[in-house]
CSV table of C-alpha atoms in Angstrom, one decimal:
chain,number,residue,atom,x,y,z
A,476,MET,CA,-9.1,-13.9,1.8
A,477,ASN,CA,-9.9,-10.5,-0.5
A,478,THR,CA,-7.8,-9.1,-3.3
A,479,TYR,CA,-5.8,-7.2,-0.8
A,480,THR,CA,-4.4,-9.9,1.3
A,481,TYR,CA,-3.9,-11.8,-2.2
A,482,PHE,CA,-2.0,-8.9,-3.7
A,483,PHE,CA,-0.1,-8.8,-0.1
A,484,SER,CA,0.7,-12.3,-0.3
A,485,ILE,CA,1.9,-12.4,-3.5
A,486,CYS,CA,4.2,-9.4,-3.2
A,487,LEU,CA,5.8,-10.7,-0.1
A,488,SER,CA,6.1,-14.7,-0.7
A,489,ARG,CA,8.2,-14.1,-3.8
A,490,SER,CA,11.3,-15.9,-3.3
A,491,GLN,CA,13.0,-14.7,-6.5
A,492,PRO,CA,14.9,-11.0,-6.4
A,493,VAL,CA,12.9,-7.9,-7.1
A,494,SER,CA,13.6,-7.3,-11.1
A,495,SER,CA,11.3,-4.2,-12.2
A,496,PRO,CA,8.6,-1.9,-9.5
A,497,VAL,CA,4.9,-3.0,-9.7
A,498,VAL,CA,2.2,-0.6,-9.8
A,499,LEU,CA,-1.1,-2.2,-7.9
A,500,GLN,CA,-4.5,0.2,-7.7
A,501,PHE,CA,-7.1,-1.4,-5.6
A,502,GLY,CA,-9.6,0.0,-3.2
A,503,HIS,CA,-13.0,0.0,-1.3
A,504,ALA,CA,-12.8,0.6,2.8
A,505,GLU,CA,-14.6,-2.9,3.2
A,506,THR,CA,-11.4,-5.1,1.8
A,507,LEU,CA,-9.0,-2.1,3.7
A,508,LEU,CA,-10.1,-2.8,7.1
A,509,PRO,CA,-10.3,-6.6,7.0
A,510,LEU,CA,-6.1,-6.3,5.7
A,511,LEU,CA,-5.2,-3.7,8.1
A,512,SER,CA,-6.6,-5.7,10.6
A,513,LEU,CA,-5.4,-8.8,9.5
A,514,MET,CA,-1.9,-6.8,9.9
A,515,GLY,CA,-2.4,-5.9,13.1
A,516,TYR,CA,-3.5,-2.6,12.7
A,517,PHE,CA,-5.7,0.0,15.0
A,518,LYS,CA,-6.1,-3.0,18.1
A,519,ASP,CA,-7.8,-1.3,21.1
A,520,LYS,CA,-7.0,-3.5,24.2
A,521,GLU,CA,-10.7,-3.5,24.9
A,522,PRO,CA,-13.8,-4.1,22.4
A,523,LEU,CA,-16.0,-1.9,22.2
A,524,THR,CA,-19.4,-2.3,23.2
A,525,ALA,CA,-23.1,-1.1,24.0
A,526,TYR,CA,-22.0,-0.1,28.0
A,527,ASN,CA,-18.1,1.6,27.1
A,528,TYR,CA,-18.7,3.7,24.2
A,529,LYS,CA,-18.3,6.6,25.9
A,530,GLU,CA,-14.9,5.4,27.7
A,531,GLN,CA,-13.9,4.7,24.1
A,532,MET,CA,-14.1,7.8,22.4
A,533,HIS,CA,-10.4,7.9,21.1
A,534,ARG,CA,-10.3,4.1,21.0
A,535,LYS,CA,-7.9,3.4,18.0
A,536,PHE,CA,-10.2,1.5,15.4
A,537,ARG,CA,-12.3,4.4,14.2
A,538,SER,CA,-13.5,3.1,10.5
A,539,GLY,CA,-14.1,6.9,9.6
A,540,HIS,CA,-10.6,8.0,10.3
A,541,ILE,CA,-8.6,5.1,9.1
A,542,VAL,CA,-11.0,4.4,5.7
A,543,PRO,CA,-12.8,7.6,4.6
A,544,TYR,CA,-14.5,7.7,1.2
A,545,ALA,CA,-10.9,7.4,-0.5
A,546,SER,CA,-9.0,5.8,0.9
A,547,ASN,CA,-5.3,4.2,-0.5
A,548,LEU,CA,-2.9,2.0,1.4
A,549,MET,CA,0.9,1.5,-0.6
A,550,PHE,CA,3.3,0.0,0.2
A,551,VAL,CA,7.1,1.3,-1.3
A,552,LEU,CA,9.7,-0.6,-1.7
A,553,TYR,CA,13.0,1.3,-1.5
A,554,HIS,CA,16.2,-0.2,-3.3
A,555,CYS,CA,19.5,0.3,-0.9
A,556,LYS,CA,22.5,0.2,-3.3
A,557,ASN,CA,25.1,0.4,-0.3
A,558,ALA,CA,23.6,-2.3,1.8
A,559,LYS,CA,26.7,-4.1,3.1
A,560,THR,CA,24.5,-7.6,3.0
A,561,PRO,CA,21.9,-9.1,0.7
A,562,LYS,CA,19.4,-8.9,3.4
A,563,GLU,CA,19.4,-4.7,4.0
A,564,GLU,CA,19.1,-4.4,0.2
A,565,PHE,CA,15.6,-3.8,0.2
A,566,ARG,CA,13.0,-1.7,2.5
A,567,VAL,CA,9.5,-1.5,2.8
A,568,GLN,CA,7.3,1.6,3.8
A,569,MET,CA,3.7,1.8,4.0
A,570,LEU,CA,1.9,4.4,3.6
A,571,LEU,CA,-2.0,5.0,5.1
A,572,ASN,CA,-3.9,7.8,2.8
A,573,GLU,CA,-0.3,9.3,1.7
A,574,LYS,CA,0.9,9.4,5.6
A,575,VAL,CA,3.5,7.2,6.8
A,576,LEU,CA,1.9,4.6,8.8
A,577,PRO,CA,4.8,2.9,11.3
A,578,LEU,CA,4.7,-1.2,10.5
A,579,ALA,CA,2.8,-2.7,12.6
A,580,HIS,CA,5.5,-5.9,14.2
A,581,SER,CA,8.2,-2.5,15.2
A,582,GLN,CA,6.6,0.6,15.4
A,583,GLU,CA,9.2,1.8,13.0
A,584,THR,CA,8.8,4.0,10.0
A,585,ALA,CA,10.2,1.5,7.7
A,586,SER,CA,11.7,-2.4,7.6
A,587,LEU,CA,13.8,-5.0,6.1
A,588,TYR,CA,11.9,-6.8,3.2
A,589,GLU,CA,12.6,-10.0,4.5
A,590,ASP,CA,11.8,-9.1,8.1
A,591,LEU,CA,8.4,-8.0,7.2
A,592,LYS,CA,8.1,-11.3,5.4
A,593,GLU,CA,9.1,-13.1,8.2
A,594,HIS,CA,6.8,-11.1,10.0
A,595,TYR,CA,3.3,-12.5,8.6
A,596,ARG,CA,5.7,-15.3,7.5
A,597,ASP,CA,2.6,-17.9,9.2
A,598,LEU,CA,-0.1,-15.6,7.2
A,599,LEU,CA,1.6,-15.9,3.7
A,600,GLN,CA,2.2,-19.0,4.1
A,601,SER,CA,-2.0,-20.1,4.9
A,602,CYS,CA,-2.8,-18.3,2.1
A,603,ARG,CA,-4.1,-20.4,-1.1
A,604,ALA,CA,-4.7,-17.8,-3.6
A,605,SER,CA,-5.7,-20.5,-6.3
A,606,ASP,CA,-8.4,-21.2,-4.7
A,607,GLU,CA,-9.5,-18.3,-3.1
A,608,CYS,CA,-9.0,-16.0,-6.7
A,609,GLU,CA,-11.2,-19.0,-8.6
A,610,LEU,CA,-13.8,-17.8,-10.1
A,611,PRO,CA,-17.0,-19.7,-10.2
A,612,LYS,CA,-17.3,-22.6,-13.3
A,613,VAL,CA,-20.9,-22.2,-13.3
A,614,ASN,CA,-23.4,-18.9,-13.1
A,615,ASN,CA,-25.9,-19.2,-11.0
A,616,THR,CA,-27.0,-15.6,-10.8
A,617,SER,CA,-30.6,-15.2,-11.4
A,618,ASP,CA,-31.7,-12.9,-14.5
A,619,GLU,CA,-34.9,-12.1,-11.8
A,620,LEU,CA,-35.0,-9.0,-9.6
């Protein structure tokens, strides 16, 4: 599990009410691409191979387009004061490189917070943040080049 999955898990698995906004800043294509893939984005019907490259010229998964040199992914949490039910009080929108990213599970531009948590429930329940983010107790690095 990487940093993105950890923060995603922390944000969506909270059982307490959201009390204040949080701004998280992190990045690297090497962690952003796996998170987007884990969340179900940019999946092609047929995998890219050396034999079907020409047919796959317009595939969804194009890493240079998804995460160019400077990329960002934002989860925007909206508080809806006029919600009819507690479930409708919070909505989430995702932006990839400052462009709205339709949610993978519904193709909508925003989702109820509770629906998003439910959609990723299996992923969130399998997250062991304390195990994944634990620092090594012994320094195994060498000073030699």
